C-alpha atoms as one frame of an Amber mdcrd trajectory, in Angstrom:
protein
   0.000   0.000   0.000   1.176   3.351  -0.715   1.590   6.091   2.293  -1.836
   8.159   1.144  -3.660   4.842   1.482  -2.256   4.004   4.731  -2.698   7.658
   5.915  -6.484   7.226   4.549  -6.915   4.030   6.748  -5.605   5.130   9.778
  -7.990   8.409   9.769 -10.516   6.318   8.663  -9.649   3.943  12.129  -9.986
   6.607  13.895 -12.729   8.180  12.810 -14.451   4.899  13.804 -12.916   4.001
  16.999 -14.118   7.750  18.153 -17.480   7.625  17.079 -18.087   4.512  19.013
 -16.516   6.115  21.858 -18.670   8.813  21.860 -21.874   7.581  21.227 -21.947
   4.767  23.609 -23.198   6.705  26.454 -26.443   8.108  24.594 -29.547   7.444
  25.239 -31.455   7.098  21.259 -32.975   9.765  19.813 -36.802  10.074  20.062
 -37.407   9.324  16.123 -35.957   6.139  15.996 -38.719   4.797  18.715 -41.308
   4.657  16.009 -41.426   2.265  13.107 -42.345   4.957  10.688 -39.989   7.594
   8.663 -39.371  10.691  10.408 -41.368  12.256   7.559 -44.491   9.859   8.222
 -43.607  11.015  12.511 -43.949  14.649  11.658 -45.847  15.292   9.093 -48.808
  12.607   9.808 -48.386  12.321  13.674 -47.897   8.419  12.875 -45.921   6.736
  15.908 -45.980   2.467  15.804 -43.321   1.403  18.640 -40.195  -0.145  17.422
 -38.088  -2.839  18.598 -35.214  -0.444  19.311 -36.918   1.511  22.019 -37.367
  -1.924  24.299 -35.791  -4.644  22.666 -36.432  -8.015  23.932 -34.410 -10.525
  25.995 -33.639 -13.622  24.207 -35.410 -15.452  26.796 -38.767 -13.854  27.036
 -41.899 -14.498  24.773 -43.733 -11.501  24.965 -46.261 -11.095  22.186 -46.662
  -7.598  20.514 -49.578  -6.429  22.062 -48.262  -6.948  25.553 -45.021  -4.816
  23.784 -47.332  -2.089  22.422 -48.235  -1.653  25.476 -45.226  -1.330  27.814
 -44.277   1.018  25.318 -45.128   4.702  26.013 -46.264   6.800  22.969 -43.894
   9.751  22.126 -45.275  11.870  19.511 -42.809  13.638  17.469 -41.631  17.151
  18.492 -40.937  19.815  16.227
Protein backbone atom coordinates (compact mmCIF):
# COMPACT_ATOMS: atom_id res chain seq x y z
CA UNK A 1 0.00 0.00 0.00
CA UNK A 2 1.18 3.35 -0.72
CA UNK A 3 1.59 6.09 2.29
CA UNK A 4 -1.84 8.16 1.14
CA UNK A 5 -3.66 4.84 1.48
CA UNK A 6 -2.26 4.00 4.73
CA UNK A 7 -2.70 7.66 5.91
CA UNK A 8 -6.48 7.23 4.55
CA UNK A 9 -6.91 4.03 6.75
CA UNK A 10 -5.60 5.13 9.78
CA UNK A 11 -7.99 8.41 9.77
CA UNK A 12 -10.52 6.32 8.66
CA UNK A 13 -9.65 3.94 12.13
CA UNK A 14 -9.99 6.61 13.90
CA UNK A 15 -12.73 8.18 12.81
CA UNK A 16 -14.45 4.90 13.80
CA UNK A 17 -12.92 4.00 17.00
CA UNK A 18 -14.12 7.75 18.15
CA UNK A 19 -17.48 7.62 17.08
CA UNK A 20 -18.09 4.51 19.01
CA UNK A 21 -16.52 6.11 21.86
CA UNK A 22 -18.67 8.81 21.86
CA UNK A 23 -21.87 7.58 21.23
CA UNK A 24 -21.95 4.77 23.61
CA UNK A 25 -23.20 6.70 26.45
CA UNK A 26 -26.44 8.11 24.59
CA UNK A 27 -29.55 7.44 25.24
CA UNK A 28 -31.45 7.10 21.26
CA UNK A 29 -32.98 9.77 19.81
CA UNK A 30 -36.80 10.07 20.06
CA UNK A 31 -37.41 9.32 16.12
CA UNK A 32 -35.96 6.14 16.00
CA UNK A 33 -38.72 4.80 18.71
CA UNK A 34 -41.31 4.66 16.01
CA UNK A 35 -41.43 2.27 13.11
CA UNK A 36 -42.34 4.96 10.69
CA UNK A 37 -39.99 7.59 8.66
CA UNK A 38 -39.37 10.69 10.41
CA UNK A 39 -41.37 12.26 7.56
CA UNK A 40 -44.49 9.86 8.22
CA UNK A 41 -43.61 11.02 12.51
CA UNK A 42 -43.95 14.65 11.66
CA UNK A 43 -45.85 15.29 9.09
CA UNK A 44 -48.81 12.61 9.81
CA UNK A 45 -48.39 12.32 13.67
CA UNK A 46 -47.90 8.42 12.87
CA UNK A 47 -45.92 6.74 15.91
CA UNK A 48 -45.98 2.47 15.80
CA UNK A 49 -43.32 1.40 18.64
CA UNK A 50 -40.19 -0.14 17.42
CA UNK A 51 -38.09 -2.84 18.60
CA UNK A 52 -35.21 -0.44 19.31
CA UNK A 53 -36.92 1.51 22.02
CA UNK A 54 -37.37 -1.92 24.30
CA UNK A 55 -35.79 -4.64 22.67
CA UNK A 56 -36.43 -8.01 23.93
CA UNK A 57 -34.41 -10.52 26.00
CA UNK A 58 -33.64 -13.62 24.21
CA UNK A 59 -35.41 -15.45 26.80
CA UNK A 60 -38.77 -13.85 27.04
CA UNK A 61 -41.90 -14.50 24.77
CA UNK A 62 -43.73 -11.50 24.97
CA UNK A 63 -46.26 -11.10 22.19
CA UNK A 64 -46.66 -7.60 20.51
CA UNK A 65 -49.58 -6.43 22.06
CA UNK A 66 -48.26 -6.95 25.55
CA UNK A 67 -45.02 -4.82 23.78
CA UNK A 68 -47.33 -2.09 22.42
CA UNK A 69 -48.24 -1.65 25.48
CA UNK A 70 -45.23 -1.33 27.81
CA UNK A 71 -44.28 1.02 25.32
CA UNK A 72 -45.13 4.70 26.01
CA UNK A 73 -46.26 6.80 22.97
CA UNK A 74 -43.89 9.75 22.13
CA UNK A 75 -45.27 11.87 19.51
CA UNK A 76 -42.81 13.64 17.47
CA UNK A 77 -41.63 17.15 18.49
CA UNK A 78 -40.94 19.82 16.23
Amino acid sequence: MSRSMWIISILILILMVSSFWFARDRDTPPWVKCKESLFAQVVMKQCTPSSFANPQQSGENINELELEEQLPYEPPQN
